[in-house]
Amino acid sequence: MVGGDKVVVNKDGLSYNDDLHPLTFQKTQNSLTGALDGDAPINWSVSFYPAGSTDFTINGEKQAPSSKNLIVFWRSGMSTTMVFEKE
């Protein structure tokens, strides 16, 4: 659940309120990011940052290294970014 919506990410893609959209994953220096393939009413991306990642940005702002694994969801509707950390 993200912001009251049902969001599931797995090997098949991103499911938003039970509507499945394929994701294309790209690995960068410090993350793995999946973005939607094709058209969708709301565009999504999900990024995975391992603990200790350095030199990464969220919403254009440089972030300090985190001691925890992070998952960052972005969606185009109202340009929302949500950051979750593993306890």
PDB file of C-alpha atoms in Angstrom:
ATOM      1  CA  MET A   1       0.000   0.000   0.000  1.00  0.00           C
ATOM      2  CA  VAL A   2       1.334   3.394  -0.957  1.00  0.00           C
ATOM      3  CA  GLY A   3      -0.627   6.499  -0.075  1.00  0.00           C
ATOM      4  CA  GLY A   4      -3.896   4.553   0.215  1.00  0.00           C
ATOM      5  CA  ASP A   5      -3.409   2.859  -3.166  1.00  0.00           C
ATOM      6  CA  LYS A   6      -2.612  -0.814  -3.630  1.00  0.00           C
ATOM      7  CA  VAL A   7       0.859  -1.000  -5.211  1.00  0.00           C
ATOM      8  CA  VAL A   8       2.756  -4.266  -5.732  1.00  0.00           C
ATOM      9  CA  VAL A   9       6.174  -4.595  -7.393  1.00  0.00           C
ATOM     10  CA  ASN A  10       7.414  -8.012  -8.482  1.00  0.00           C
ATOM     11  CA  LYS A  11       9.101  -9.739 -11.441  1.00  0.00           C
ATOM     12  CA  ASP A  12       6.004  -9.159 -13.584  1.00  0.00           C
ATOM     13  CA  GLY A  13       6.000  -5.376 -13.089  1.00  0.00           C
ATOM     14  CA  LEU A  14       4.141  -2.833 -11.026  1.00  0.00           C
ATOM     15  CA  SER A  15       0.521  -3.493 -10.140  1.00  0.00           C
ATOM     16  CA  TYR A  16      -1.410  -0.332  -9.296  1.00  0.00           C
ATOM     17  CA  ASN A  17      -4.883  -1.017  -7.897  1.00  0.00           C
ATOM     18  CA  ASP A  18      -4.752  -4.441  -9.614  1.00  0.00           C
ATOM     19  CA  ASP A  19      -3.822  -2.959 -13.050  1.00  0.00           C
ATOM     20  CA  LEU A  20      -0.455  -4.544 -14.023  1.00  0.00           C
ATOM     21  CA  HIS A  21       2.153  -2.478 -15.902  1.00  0.00           C
ATOM     22  CA  PRO A  22       5.496  -3.965 -17.073  1.00  0.00           C
ATOM     23  CA  LEU A  23       8.633  -2.351 -15.654  1.00  0.00           C
ATOM     24  CA  THR A  24      11.972  -1.829 -17.346  1.00  0.00           C
ATOM     25  CA  PHE A  25      14.843  -1.994 -14.842  1.00  0.00           C
ATOM     26  CA  GLN A  26      18.089  -0.102 -15.125  1.00  0.00           C
ATOM     27  CA  LYS A  27      21.064  -0.463 -12.802  1.00  0.00           C
ATOM     28  CA  THR A  28      23.073   2.634 -11.932  1.00  0.00           C
ATOM     29  CA  GLN A  29      26.067   3.042  -9.619  1.00  0.00           C
ATOM     30  CA  ASN A  30      24.030   3.013  -6.426  1.00  0.00           C
ATOM     31  CA  SER A  31      20.565   1.790  -7.319  1.00  0.00           C
ATOM     32  CA  LEU A  32      18.230  -0.370  -9.309  1.00  0.00           C
ATOM     33  CA  THR A  33      15.359   1.607 -10.819  1.00  0.00           C
ATOM     34  CA  GLY A  34      12.261   0.276 -12.522  1.00  0.00           C
ATOM     35  CA  ALA A  35      10.163   2.543 -14.717  1.00  0.00           C
ATOM     36  CA  LEU A  36       6.885   1.813 -16.479  1.00  0.00           C
ATOM     37  CA  ASP A  37       6.976   0.490 -20.011  1.00  0.00           C
ATOM     38  CA  GLY A  38       4.373   2.112 -22.229  1.00  0.00           C
ATOM     39  CA  ASP A  39       1.458   4.391 -21.452  1.00  0.00           C
ATOM     40  CA  ALA A  40      -0.307   4.482 -18.098  1.00  0.00           C
ATOM     41  CA  PRO A  41      -2.718   7.017 -16.609  1.00  0.00           C
ATOM     42  CA  ILE A  42      -0.243   7.565 -13.763  1.00  0.00           C
ATOM     43  CA  ASN A  43       3.463   7.051 -14.345  1.00  0.00           C
ATOM     44  CA  TRP A  44       5.496   5.285 -11.647  1.00  0.00           C
ATOM     45  CA  SER A  45       9.093   4.465 -10.881  1.00  0.00           C
ATOM     46  CA  VAL A  46      10.593   2.490  -8.036  1.00  0.00           C
ATOM     47  CA  SER A  47      14.243   2.657  -6.955  1.00  0.00           C
ATOM     48  CA  PHE A  48      16.100   0.358  -4.589  1.00  0.00           C
ATOM     49  CA  TYR A  49      19.116   1.782  -2.733  1.00  0.00           C
ATOM     50  CA  PRO A  50      21.235  -0.587  -0.618  1.00  0.00           C
ATOM     51  CA  ALA A  51      22.481   0.536   2.800  1.00  0.00           C
ATOM     52  CA  GLY A  52      25.565   2.702   2.522  1.00  0.00           C
ATOM     53  CA  SER A  53      24.733   4.007  -0.963  1.00  0.00           C
ATOM     54  CA  THR A  54      26.504   7.279  -1.668  1.00  0.00           C
ATOM     55  CA  ASP A  55      26.031  10.084  -4.139  1.00  0.00           C
ATOM     56  CA  PHE A  56      22.338   9.610  -4.957  1.00  0.00           C
ATOM     57  CA  THR A  57      19.489  12.069  -5.326  1.00  0.00           C
ATOM     58  CA  ILE A  58      15.784  12.033  -4.548  1.00  0.00           C
ATOM     59  CA  ASN A  59      13.680  14.733  -6.229  1.00  0.00           C
ATOM     60  CA  GLY A  60      16.866  16.393  -7.447  1.00  0.00           C
ATOM     61  CA  GLU A  61      18.317  16.747  -3.940  1.00  0.00           C
ATOM     62  CA  LYS A  62      21.552  15.017  -2.959  1.00  0.00           C
ATOM     63  CA  GLN A  63      21.009  12.581  -0.095  1.00  0.00           C
ATOM     64  CA  ALA A  64      23.354  11.584   2.702  1.00  0.00           C
ATOM     65  CA  PRO A  65      24.297   7.905   2.819  1.00  0.00           C
ATOM     66  CA  SER A  66      21.732   5.821   4.683  1.00  0.00           C
ATOM     67  CA  SER A  67      22.614   3.021   7.073  1.00  0.00           C
ATOM     68  CA  LYS A  68      19.442   1.220   5.923  1.00  0.00           C
ATOM     69  CA  ASN A  69      18.124  -0.174   2.656  1.00  0.00           C
ATOM     70  CA  LEU A  70      15.752   2.299   0.970  1.00  0.00           C
ATOM     71  CA  ILE A  71      12.892   1.906  -1.492  1.00  0.00           C
ATOM     72  CA  VAL A  72      11.787   5.096  -3.249  1.00  0.00           C
ATOM     73  CA  PHE A  73       8.470   5.287  -5.113  1.00  0.00           C
ATOM     74  CA  TRP A  74       7.712   8.191  -7.446  1.00  0.00           C
ATOM     75  CA  ARG A  75       4.431   8.770  -9.245  1.00  0.00           C
ATOM     76  CA  SER A  76       3.491  11.460 -11.698  1.00  0.00           C
ATOM     77  CA  GLY A  77       0.115  12.245 -10.104  1.00  0.00           C
ATOM     78  CA  MET A  78       0.930  15.389  -8.104  1.00  0.00           C
ATOM     79  CA  SER A  79       4.634  14.425  -8.457  1.00  0.00           C
ATOM     80  CA  THR A  80       4.593  12.339  -5.275  1.00  0.00           C
ATOM     81  CA  THR A  81       7.739  10.743  -3.847  1.00  0.00           C
ATOM     82  CA  MET A  82       7.592   8.234  -0.993  1.00  0.00           C
ATOM     83  CA  VAL A  83      10.693   6.861   0.750  1.00  0.00           C
ATOM     84  CA  PHE A  84      10.609   3.679   2.813  1.00  0.00           C
ATOM     85  CA  GLU A  85      13.494   2.303   4.858  1.00  0.00           C
ATOM     86  CA  LYS A  86      14.060  -1.218   6.079  1.00  0.00           C
ATOM     87  CA  GLU A  87      14.007  -1.536   9.858  1.00  0.00           C
TER      88      GLU A  87
END
